[in-house]
PDB file of C-alpha atoms in Angstrom:
ATOM      1  CA  UNK A   8       0.068   0.120   0.088  1.00  0.00           C
ATOM      2  CA  UNK A   9       1.145   3.335  -0.683  1.00  0.00           C
ATOM      3  CA  UNK A  10       2.474   5.009   2.220  1.00  0.00           C
ATOM      4  CA  UNK A  11       0.543   8.151   1.490  1.00  0.00           C
ATOM      5  CA  UNK A  12      -2.563   6.535   1.477  1.00  0.00           C
ATOM      6  CA  UNK A  13      -1.798   4.398   4.376  1.00  0.00           C
ATOM      7  CA  UNK A  14      -3.275   4.865   7.843  1.00  0.00           C
ATOM      8  CA  UNK A  15      -0.209   4.563   9.438  1.00  0.00           C
ATOM      9  CA  UNK A  16       0.899   8.419   8.378  1.00  0.00           C
ATOM     10  CA  UNK A  17      -1.002   9.465  10.928  1.00  0.00           C
ATOM     11  CA  UNK A  18       0.416   7.784  13.858  1.00  0.00           C
ATOM     12  CA  UNK A  19       3.323   9.971  14.238  1.00  0.00           C
ATOM     13  CA  UNK A  20       0.659  13.517  14.525  1.00  0.00           C
ATOM     14  CA  UNK A  21      -1.918  11.252  16.311  1.00  0.00           C
ATOM     15  CA  UNK A  22       0.472  10.101  18.871  1.00  0.00           C
ATOM     16  CA  UNK A  23       2.313  13.352  19.595  1.00  0.00           C
ATOM     17  CA  UNK A  24      -1.083  14.996  20.115  1.00  0.00           C
ATOM     18  CA  UNK A  25      -2.129  12.472  22.485  1.00  0.00           C
ATOM     19  CA  UNK A  26       1.351  12.182  24.111  1.00  0.00           C
ATOM     20  CA  UNK A  27       0.959  16.473  24.698  1.00  0.00           C
ATOM     21  CA  UNK A  28      -2.360  16.224  25.882  1.00  0.00           C
ATOM     22  CA  UNK A  29      -1.670  13.415  28.360  1.00  0.00           C
ATOM     23  CA  UNK A  30       1.171  15.119  29.734  1.00  0.00           C
ATOM     24  CA  UNK A  31      -0.724  18.065  30.281  1.00  0.00           C
ATOM     25  CA  UNK A  32      -3.480  16.229  32.039  1.00  0.00           C
ATOM     26  CA  UNK A  33      -0.834  14.546  33.995  1.00  0.00           C
ATOM     27  CA  UNK A  34       0.486  17.666  35.194  1.00  0.00           C
ATOM     28  CA  UNK A  35      -2.681  19.070  36.157  1.00  0.00           C
ATOM     29  CA  UNK A  36      -3.940  16.319  37.969  1.00  0.00           C
ATOM     30  CA  UNK A  37      -0.732  16.124  40.115  1.00  0.00           C
ATOM     31  CA  UNK A  38      -1.639  19.930  40.835  1.00  0.00           C
ATOM     32  CA  UNK A  39      -5.167  19.310  41.982  1.00  0.00           C
ATOM     33  CA  UNK A  40      -4.994  15.667  43.221  1.00  0.00           C
ATOM     34  CA  UNK A  41      -1.519  14.734  44.088  1.00  0.00           C
ATOM     35  CA  UNK A  42       1.002  12.445  42.482  1.00  0.00           C
ATOM     36  CA  UNK A  43       0.135   9.201  44.092  1.00  0.00           C
ATOM     37  CA  UNK A  44      -3.331   8.654  42.638  1.00  0.00           C
ATOM     38  CA  UNK A  45      -4.327   5.840  40.341  1.00  0.00           C
ATOM     39  CA  UNK A  46      -5.391   8.480  37.656  1.00  0.00           C
ATOM     40  CA  UNK A  47      -2.192  10.585  37.991  1.00  0.00           C
ATOM     41  CA  UNK A  48      -0.559   7.035  37.176  1.00  0.00           C
ATOM     42  CA  UNK A  49      -2.816   5.928  34.319  1.00  0.00           C
ATOM     43  CA  UNK A  50      -2.389   9.634  32.766  1.00  0.00           C
ATOM     44  CA  UNK A  51       1.524   9.051  33.194  1.00  0.00           C
ATOM     45  CA  UNK A  52       1.152   5.951  31.584  1.00  0.00           C
ATOM     46  CA  UNK A  53      -0.603   6.540  28.933  1.00  0.00           C
ATOM     47  CA  UNK A  54       1.968   9.720  27.894  1.00  0.00           C
ATOM     48  CA  UNK A  55       4.812   7.493  27.921  1.00  0.00           C
ATOM     49  CA  UNK A  56       3.156   5.220  25.911  1.00  0.00           C
ATOM     50  CA  UNK A  57       2.014   7.864  23.454  1.00  0.00           C
ATOM     51  CA  UNK A  58       5.688   9.410  23.412  1.00  0.00           C
ATOM     52  CA  UNK A  59       7.129   5.562  22.777  1.00  0.00           C
ATOM     53  CA  UNK A  60       4.561   5.168  19.835  1.00  0.00           C
ATOM     54  CA  UNK A  61       5.711   9.043  18.449  1.00  0.00           C
ATOM     55  CA  UNK A  62       9.413   7.942  18.759  1.00  0.00           C
ATOM     56  CA  UNK A  63       8.680   4.720  16.747  1.00  0.00           C
ATOM     57  CA  UNK A  64       6.895   6.017  14.032  1.00  0.00           C
ATOM     58  CA  UNK A  65       9.440   8.819  13.325  1.00  0.00           C
ATOM     59  CA  UNK A  66      12.219   6.164  13.153  1.00  0.00           C
ATOM     60  CA  UNK A  67      10.694   3.740  11.051  1.00  0.00           C
ATOM     61  CA  UNK A  68       7.823   5.405   8.831  1.00  0.00           C
ATOM     62  CA  UNK A  69       8.965   6.092   5.099  1.00  0.00           C
ATOM     63  CA  UNK A  70       7.246   9.411   5.593  1.00  0.00           C
ATOM     64  CA  UNK A  71       8.081  10.909   9.151  1.00  0.00           C
ATOM     65  CA  UNK A  72       6.998  14.122  10.291  1.00  0.00           C
ATOM     66  CA  UNK A  73      10.388  15.734  10.115  1.00  0.00           C
ATOM     67  CA  UNK A  74      12.725  14.282   7.353  1.00  0.00           C
ATOM     68  CA  UNK A  75      15.782  12.264   8.837  1.00  0.00           C
ATOM     69  CA  UNK A  76      18.192  14.340   6.813  1.00  0.00           C
ATOM     70  CA  UNK A  77      16.573  17.429   8.934  1.00  0.00           C
ATOM     71  CA  UNK A  78      17.249  16.167  12.191  1.00  0.00           C
ATOM     72  CA  UNK A  79      20.736  17.176  12.413  1.00  0.00           C
ATOM     73  CA  UNK A  80      20.263  20.732  10.987  1.00  0.00           C
ATOM     74  CA  UNK A  81      21.545  23.067  13.530  1.00  0.00           C
ATOM     75  CA  UNK A  82      19.493  26.501  12.329  1.00  0.00           C
ATOM     76  CA  UNK A  83      16.300  24.119  12.382  1.00  0.00           C
ATOM     77  CA  UNK A  84      17.014  23.038  15.720  1.00  0.00           C
ATOM     78  CA  UNK A  85      17.297  26.609  17.064  1.00  0.00           C
ATOM     79  CA  UNK A  86      14.340  27.835  15.189  1.00  0.00           C
ATOM     80  CA  UNK A  87      11.905  25.096  17.206  1.00  0.00           C
ATOM     81  CA  UNK A  88      13.960  25.736  20.739  1.00  0.00           C
ATOM     82  CA  UNK A  89      13.616  29.576  20.144  1.00  0.00           C
ATOM     83  CA  UNK A  90       9.787  29.336  19.592  1.00  0.00           C
ATOM     84  CA  UNK A  91       9.224  27.459  22.860  1.00  0.00           C
ATOM     85  CA  UNK A  92      11.553  30.019  24.900  1.00  0.00           C
ATOM     86  CA  UNK A  93       9.654  33.015  23.319  1.00  0.00           C
ATOM     87  CA  UNK A  94       6.605  31.319  24.304  1.00  0.00           C
ATOM     88  CA  UNK A  95       7.846  31.217  27.966  1.00  0.00           C
ATOM     89  CA  UNK A  96       8.199  34.862  27.711  1.00  0.00           C
ATOM     90  CA  UNK A  97       4.697  35.543  26.278  1.00  0.00           C
ATOM     91  CA  UNK A  98       1.788  33.420  27.338  1.00  0.00           C
ATOM     92  CA  UNK A  99       3.154  32.014  30.140  1.00  0.00           C
ATOM     93  CA  UNK A 100       4.089  35.232  31.473  1.00  0.00           C
ATOM     94  CA  UNK A 101       0.715  36.814  31.050  1.00  0.00           C
ATOM     95  CA  UNK A 102      -0.736  33.804  32.754  1.00  0.00           C
ATOM     96  CA  UNK A 103       1.376  34.100  35.929  1.00  0.00           C
ATOM     97  CA  UNK A 104       0.711  38.098  35.934  1.00  0.00           C
ATOM     98  CA  UNK A 105      -2.880  37.525  35.894  1.00  0.00           C
ATOM     99  CA  UNK A 106      -2.126  35.217  38.758  1.00  0.00           C
ATOM    100  CA  UNK A 107      -0.023  37.582  40.618  1.00  0.00           C
ATOM    101  CA  UNK A 108      -2.688  40.636  40.135  1.00  0.00           C
ATOM    102  CA  UNK A 109      -5.166  38.450  41.224  1.00  0.00           C
ATOM    103  CA  UNK A 110      -3.907  36.557  44.218  1.00  0.00           C
ATOM    104  CA  UNK A 111      -1.542  38.946  45.591  1.00  0.00           C
ATOM    105  CA  UNK A 112      -2.908  42.308  44.901  1.00  0.00           C
ATOM    106  CA  UNK A 113      -6.537  41.342  44.753  1.00  0.00           C
ATOM    107  CA  UNK A 114      -7.277  43.075  41.073  1.00  0.00           C
ATOM    108  CA  UNK A 115     -10.264  41.695  39.386  1.00  0.00           C
ATOM    109  CA  UNK A 116     -11.103  41.653  35.378  1.00  0.00           C
ATOM    110  CA  UNK A 117     -10.783  45.385  34.847  1.00  0.00           C
ATOM    111  CA  UNK A 118      -7.376  45.631  36.647  1.00  0.00           C
ATOM    112  CA  UNK A 119      -5.775  42.239  35.159  1.00  0.00           C
ATOM    113  CA  UNK A 120      -6.884  43.890  31.626  1.00  0.00           C
ATOM    114  CA  UNK A 121      -5.241  47.185  32.625  1.00  0.00           C
ATOM    115  CA  UNK A 122      -2.172  45.186  33.144  1.00  0.00           C
ATOM    116  CA  UNK A 123      -2.327  43.011  29.876  1.00  0.00           C
ATOM    117  CA  UNK A 124      -2.770  46.324  27.748  1.00  0.00           C
ATOM    118  CA  UNK A 125       0.381  47.721  29.320  1.00  0.00           C
ATOM    119  CA  UNK A 126       2.355  44.364  28.444  1.00  0.00           C
ATOM    120  CA  UNK A 127       0.839  44.419  25.443  1.00  0.00           C
ATOM    121  CA  UNK A 128       1.785  47.976  24.548  1.00  0.00           C
ATOM    122  CA  UNK A 129       5.730  47.186  25.628  1.00  0.00           C
ATOM    123  CA  UNK A 130       5.692  43.924  23.525  1.00  0.00           C
ATOM    124  CA  UNK A 131       4.473  45.883  20.428  1.00  0.00           C
ATOM    125  CA  UNK A 132       7.042  48.603  21.488  1.00  0.00           C
ATOM    126  CA  UNK A 133       9.790  46.301  21.780  1.00  0.00           C
ATOM    127  CA  UNK A 134       8.799  44.236  18.081  1.00  0.00           C
ATOM    128  CA  UNK A 135       8.760  48.044  16.673  1.00  0.00           C
ATOM    129  CA  UNK A 136      12.291  48.744  18.263  1.00  0.00           C
ATOM    130  CA  UNK A 137      13.693  45.292  16.708  1.00  0.00           C
ATOM    131  CA  UNK A 138      12.206  45.985  13.202  1.00  0.00           C
ATOM    132  CA  UNK A 139      14.238  49.395  13.477  1.00  0.00           C
ATOM    133  CA  UNK A 140      17.012  48.199  14.909  1.00  0.00           C
ATOM    134  CA  UNK A 141      17.252  45.079  12.810  1.00  0.00           C
ATOM    135  CA  UNK A 142      18.281  47.179   9.705  1.00  0.00           C
ATOM    136  CA  UNK A 143      21.790  47.501  11.160  1.00  0.00           C
ATOM    137  CA  UNK A 144      22.093  44.683  13.876  1.00  0.00           C
ATOM    138  CA  UNK A 145      21.873  40.966  13.151  1.00  0.00           C
ATOM    139  CA  UNK A 146      18.850  39.451  14.053  1.00  0.00           C
ATOM    140  CA  UNK A 147      20.625  36.858  16.082  1.00  0.00           C
ATOM    141  CA  UNK A 148      22.153  39.595  18.103  1.00  0.00           C
ATOM    142  CA  UNK A 149      18.510  40.893  18.618  1.00  0.00           C
ATOM    143  CA  UNK A 150      17.540  37.671  20.022  1.00  0.00           C
ATOM    144  CA  UNK A 151      20.023  37.779  22.405  1.00  0.00           C
ATOM    145  CA  UNK A 152      19.451  40.844  23.975  1.00  0.00           C
ATOM    146  CA  UNK A 153      15.494  40.340  23.909  1.00  0.00           C
ATOM    147  CA  UNK A 154      15.855  37.292  25.820  1.00  0.00           C
ATOM    148  CA  UNK A 155      18.305  38.834  28.332  1.00  0.00           C
ATOM    149  CA  UNK A 156      15.888  41.680  28.632  1.00  0.00           C
ATOM    150  CA  UNK A 157      13.215  39.555  29.349  1.00  0.00           C
ATOM    151  CA  UNK A 158      15.200  37.379  31.746  1.00  0.00           C
ATOM    152  CA  UNK A 159      16.029  40.774  33.756  1.00  0.00           C
ATOM    153  CA  UNK A 160      12.360  41.475  33.957  1.00  0.00           C
ATOM    154  CA  UNK A 161      11.207  38.043  34.917  1.00  0.00           C
ATOM    155  CA  UNK A 162      13.998  37.735  37.539  1.00  0.00           C
ATOM    156  CA  UNK A 163      12.904  40.933  38.996  1.00  0.00           C
ATOM    157  CA  UNK A 164       9.382  39.641  39.404  1.00  0.00           C
ATOM    158  CA  UNK A 165      10.648  36.557  40.858  1.00  0.00           C
ATOM    159  CA  UNK A 166      12.601  38.209  43.863  1.00  0.00           C
ATOM    160  CA  UNK A 167       9.608  40.070  45.363  1.00  0.00           C
ATOM    161  CA  UNK A 168       6.305  40.005  43.249  1.00  0.00           C
ATOM    162  CA  UNK A 169       4.318  41.653  46.108  1.00  0.00           C
ATOM    163  CA  UNK A 170       6.003  44.647  45.780  1.00  0.00           C
ATOM    164  CA  UNK A 171       4.698  47.140  43.462  1.00  0.00           C
ATOM    165  CA  UNK A 172       7.824  49.176  42.765  1.00  0.00           C
ATOM    166  CA  UNK A 173       9.456  45.886  41.757  1.00  0.00           C
ATOM    167  CA  UNK A 174       6.815  44.340  39.861  1.00  0.00           C
ATOM    168  CA  UNK A 175       6.164  47.325  37.472  1.00  0.00           C
ATOM    169  CA  UNK A 176       9.593  47.615  35.809  1.00  0.00           C
ATOM    170  CA  UNK A 177       9.573  43.893  36.103  1.00  0.00           C
ATOM    171  CA  UNK A 178       6.919  43.894  33.689  1.00  0.00           C
ATOM    172  CA  UNK A 179       7.940  46.681  31.306  1.00  0.00           C
ATOM    173  CA  UNK A 180      11.117  44.881  30.808  1.00  0.00           C
ATOM    174  CA  UNK A 181       9.671  41.592  30.379  1.00  0.00           C
ATOM    175  CA  UNK A 182       7.022  42.991  27.689  1.00  0.00           C
ATOM    176  CA  UNK A 183       9.822  44.908  26.158  1.00  0.00           C
ATOM    177  CA  UNK A 184      12.442  42.251  25.840  1.00  0.00           C
ATOM    178  CA  UNK A 185       9.548  39.643  24.619  1.00  0.00           C
ATOM    179  CA  UNK A 186       8.765  42.041  21.837  1.00  0.00           C
ATOM    180  CA  UNK A 187      12.065  42.338  20.524  1.00  0.00           C
ATOM    181  CA  UNK A 188      13.005  38.353  21.318  1.00  0.00           C
ATOM    182  CA  UNK A 189       9.657  37.555  19.132  1.00  0.00           C
ATOM    183  CA  UNK A 190      10.560  40.011  16.207  1.00  0.00           C
ATOM    184  CA  UNK A 191      14.046  38.420  16.388  1.00  0.00           C
ATOM    185  CA  UNK A 192      12.880  34.943  16.203  1.00  0.00           C
ATOM    186  CA  UNK A 193      10.477  35.584  13.284  1.00  0.00           C
ATOM    187  CA  UNK A 194      13.273  37.008  11.104  1.00  0.00           C
ATOM    188  CA  UNK A 195      15.774  34.087  12.225  1.00  0.00           C
ATOM    189  CA  UNK A 196      12.819  31.723  10.801  1.00  0.00           C
ATOM    190  CA  UNK A 197      12.706  33.669   7.785  1.00  0.00           C
ATOM    191  CA  UNK A 198      16.197  33.436   7.067  1.00  0.00           C
ATOM    192  CA  UNK A 199      16.205  29.648   6.394  1.00  0.00           C
ATOM    193  CA  UNK A 200      16.081  28.343   3.086  1.00  0.00           C
ATOM    194  CA  UNK A 201      14.685  25.240   1.419  1.00  0.00           C
ATOM    195  CA  UNK A 202      13.031  22.600   3.079  1.00  0.00           C
ATOM    196  CA  UNK A 203      14.327  23.892   6.809  1.00  0.00           C
ATOM    197  CA  UNK A 204      11.919  26.892   6.073  1.00  0.00           C
ATOM    198  CA  UNK A 205       9.214  24.829   5.214  1.00  0.00           C
ATOM    199  CA  UNK A 206       9.401  22.411   8.044  1.00  0.00           C
ATOM    200  CA  UNK A 207      10.156  25.607  10.346  1.00  0.00           C
ATOM    201  CA  UNK A 208       6.797  26.916   9.190  1.00  0.00           C
ATOM    202  CA  UNK A 209       4.877  23.624   9.194  1.00  0.00           C
ATOM    203  CA  UNK A 210       5.894  22.387  12.738  1.00  0.00           C
ATOM    204  CA  UNK A 211       6.791  25.613  14.614  1.00  0.00           C
ATOM    205  CA  UNK A 212       3.143  26.446  15.029  1.00  0.00           C
ATOM    206  CA  UNK A 213       2.551  22.914  16.397  1.00  0.00           C
ATOM    207  CA  UNK A 214       5.662  23.210  18.660  1.00  0.00           C
ATOM    208  CA  UNK A 215       4.538  26.559  20.162  1.00  0.00           C
ATOM    209  CA  UNK A 216       1.035  25.502  21.123  1.00  0.00           C
ATOM    210  CA  UNK A 217       2.296  22.216  22.671  1.00  0.00           C
ATOM    211  CA  UNK A 218       5.047  24.499  24.914  1.00  0.00           C
ATOM    212  CA  UNK A 219       2.329  26.794  25.822  1.00  0.00           C
ATOM    213  CA  UNK A 220      -0.055  24.341  26.656  1.00  0.00           C
ATOM    214  CA  UNK A 221       2.868  22.269  28.631  1.00  0.00           C
ATOM    215  CA  UNK A 222       4.276  25.435  30.160  1.00  0.00           C
ATOM    216  CA  UNK A 223       0.584  26.492  31.488  1.00  0.00           C
ATOM    217  CA  UNK A 224       0.307  23.209  32.972  1.00  0.00           C
ATOM    218  CA  UNK A 225       3.530  23.131  34.642  1.00  0.00           C
ATOM    219  CA  UNK A 226       2.776  26.591  36.233  1.00  0.00           C
ATOM    220  CA  UNK A 227      -0.452  25.491  37.404  1.00  0.00           C
ATOM    221  CA  UNK A 228       1.264  22.509  39.357  1.00  0.00           C
ATOM    222  CA  UNK A 229       3.842  24.705  40.952  1.00  0.00           C
ATOM    223  CA  UNK A 230       1.146  27.220  41.885  1.00  0.00           C
ATOM    224  CA  UNK A 231      -0.700  24.363  43.402  1.00  0.00           C
ATOM    225  CA  UNK A 232       2.153  22.659  45.118  1.00  0.00           C
ATOM    226  CA  UNK A 233       2.876  26.076  46.706  1.00  0.00           C
ATOM    227  CA  UNK A 234       0.072  28.158  47.628  1.00  0.00           C
ATOM    228  CA  UNK A 235       0.518  31.949  47.880  1.00  0.00           C
ATOM    229  CA  UNK A 236       3.681  33.683  47.128  1.00  0.00           C
ATOM    230  CA  UNK A 237       6.147  31.056  47.323  1.00  0.00           C
ATOM    231  CA  UNK A 238       4.458  29.309  44.193  1.00  0.00           C
ATOM    232  CA  UNK A 239       4.417  32.600  42.320  1.00  0.00           C
ATOM    233  CA  UNK A 240       8.126  33.111  42.811  1.00  0.00           C
ATOM    234  CA  UNK A 241       8.668  29.539  41.614  1.00  0.00           C
ATOM    235  CA  UNK A 242       6.699  30.510  38.463  1.00  0.00           C
ATOM    236  CA  UNK A 243       8.543  33.486  37.604  1.00  0.00           C
ATOM    237  CA  UNK A 244      12.111  31.815  38.678  1.00  0.00           C
ATOM    238  CA  UNK A 245      11.129  29.085  36.011  1.00  0.00           C
ATOM    239  CA  UNK A 246      10.378  31.449  33.458  1.00  0.00           C
ATOM    240  CA  UNK A 247      13.337  33.222  33.940  1.00  0.00           C
ATOM    241  CA  UNK A 248      15.322  29.852  33.361  1.00  0.00           C
ATOM    242  CA  UNK A 249      13.779  29.898  30.231  1.00  0.00           C
ATOM    243  CA  UNK A 250      14.344  33.217  29.324  1.00  0.00           C
ATOM    244  CA  UNK A 251      18.117  32.128  30.200  1.00  0.00           C
ATOM    245  CA  UNK A 252      17.896  29.302  27.897  1.00  0.00           C
ATOM    246  CA  UNK A 253      16.949  31.370  25.129  1.00  0.00           C
ATOM    247  CA  UNK A 254      19.995  33.503  25.798  1.00  0.00           C
ATOM    248  CA  UNK A 255      21.958  30.497  25.531  1.00  0.00           C
ATOM    249  CA  UNK A 256      20.233  29.103  22.494  1.00  0.00           C
ATOM    250  CA  UNK A 257      20.642  32.657  20.596  1.00  0.00           C
ATOM    251  CA  UNK A 258      24.483  32.459  21.284  1.00  0.00           C
ATOM    252  CA  UNK A 259      24.616  29.084  19.434  1.00  0.00           C
ATOM    253  CA  UNK A 260      23.478  30.677  16.261  1.00  0.00           C
ATOM    254  CA  UNK A 261      26.222  30.319  13.452  1.00  0.00           C
ATOM    255  CA  UNK A 262      27.371  33.649  11.801  1.00  0.00           C
ATOM    256  CA  UNK A 263      25.495  34.237   8.652  1.00  0.00           C
ATOM    257  CA  UNK A 264      26.447  35.657   5.138  1.00  0.00           C
ATOM    258  CA  UNK A 265      25.211  39.352   4.369  1.00  0.00           C
ATOM    259  CA  UNK A 266      21.548  39.129   4.000  1.00  0.00           C
ATOM    260  CA  UNK A 267      19.900  38.939   0.536  1.00  0.00           C
ATOM    261  CA  UNK A 268      16.425  39.339  -0.680  1.00  0.00           C
ATOM    262  CA  UNK A 269      14.577  36.285  -0.752  1.00  0.00           C
ATOM    263  CA  UNK A 270      11.153  35.033  -1.589  1.00  0.00           C
ATOM    264  CA  UNK A 271       9.225  32.066  -1.097  1.00  0.00           C
ATOM    265  CA  UNK A 272       8.153  30.100  -3.989  1.00  0.00           C
ATOM    266  CA  UNK A 273       6.063  26.610  -3.882  1.00  0.00           C
ATOM    267  CA  UNK A 274       7.456  23.766  -6.022  1.00  0.00           C
ATOM    268  CA  UNK A 275       5.415  21.349  -7.941  1.00  0.00           C
ATOM    269  CA  UNK A 276       5.436  18.646  -5.292  1.00  0.00           C
ATOM    270  CA  UNK A 277       3.660  21.271  -2.696  1.00  0.00           C
ATOM    271  CA  UNK A 278       6.907  22.112  -0.573  1.00  0.00           C
ATOM    272  CA  UNK A 279       8.010  25.767  -0.086  1.00  0.00           C
ATOM    273  CA  UNK A 280      11.362  26.588  -0.991  1.00  0.00           C
ATOM    274  CA  UNK A 281      13.216  30.198  -0.952  1.00  0.00           C
ATOM    275  CA  UNK A 282      14.935  31.649  -4.062  1.00  0.00           C
ATOM    276  CA  UNK A 283      17.579  34.597  -3.704  1.00  0.00           C
TER     277      UNK A 283
END
């Protein structure tokens, strides 16, 4: 039977989705009900089973989600990891900020929305600053500085989230750095060529959504395991560590040649490639 028409070609995406789903449910159940429960054990076992199925399918299927010749591509790996760390300093940080405003400061919906608007404005400002500065500075340098600024902001908020004079500058730094990092990450992805660009675009969205779900579940676990201020500090510390991991990833980006004008074209087989 043709591999393209075989039901087995859906094994990788199905097992990958089910693995992430059960991993998220495991983290949430541990947070609310504890680790030593039958449901936690069952969900963790199912997550492990689907992970093994995903690995086996990617190893032996003739048409895996990620072609084997691209798995050692450093630019592609950096693109995926960068997407994960950018998600940490955006979506996850927003969630933790809402919890901080509600639990520590007692803000309701309007107050939380106002904080979100402030953070969004800083992200937009960071993105615009990154676009302007990107004309003279490499995207790798921008990515490095964006993650460093976000890590500083998250680190400040981890020190004393109940102190407003610390939380406000931390929030502003986090939003501004996240905006720069998002812009630089998108520029880095657009500089990929050939199949690397195709698979970075094709699988990058799935990687970001999956990482966002897992991070939100992990933050929920931390908040439930350590109620109050301690859990919030642990959450900000985790996000700051992920932002620092983004700094390390940015340092791994190899030096690029002078940027050329490129366009994205679609070949006869439906795959995208870039032409200079």
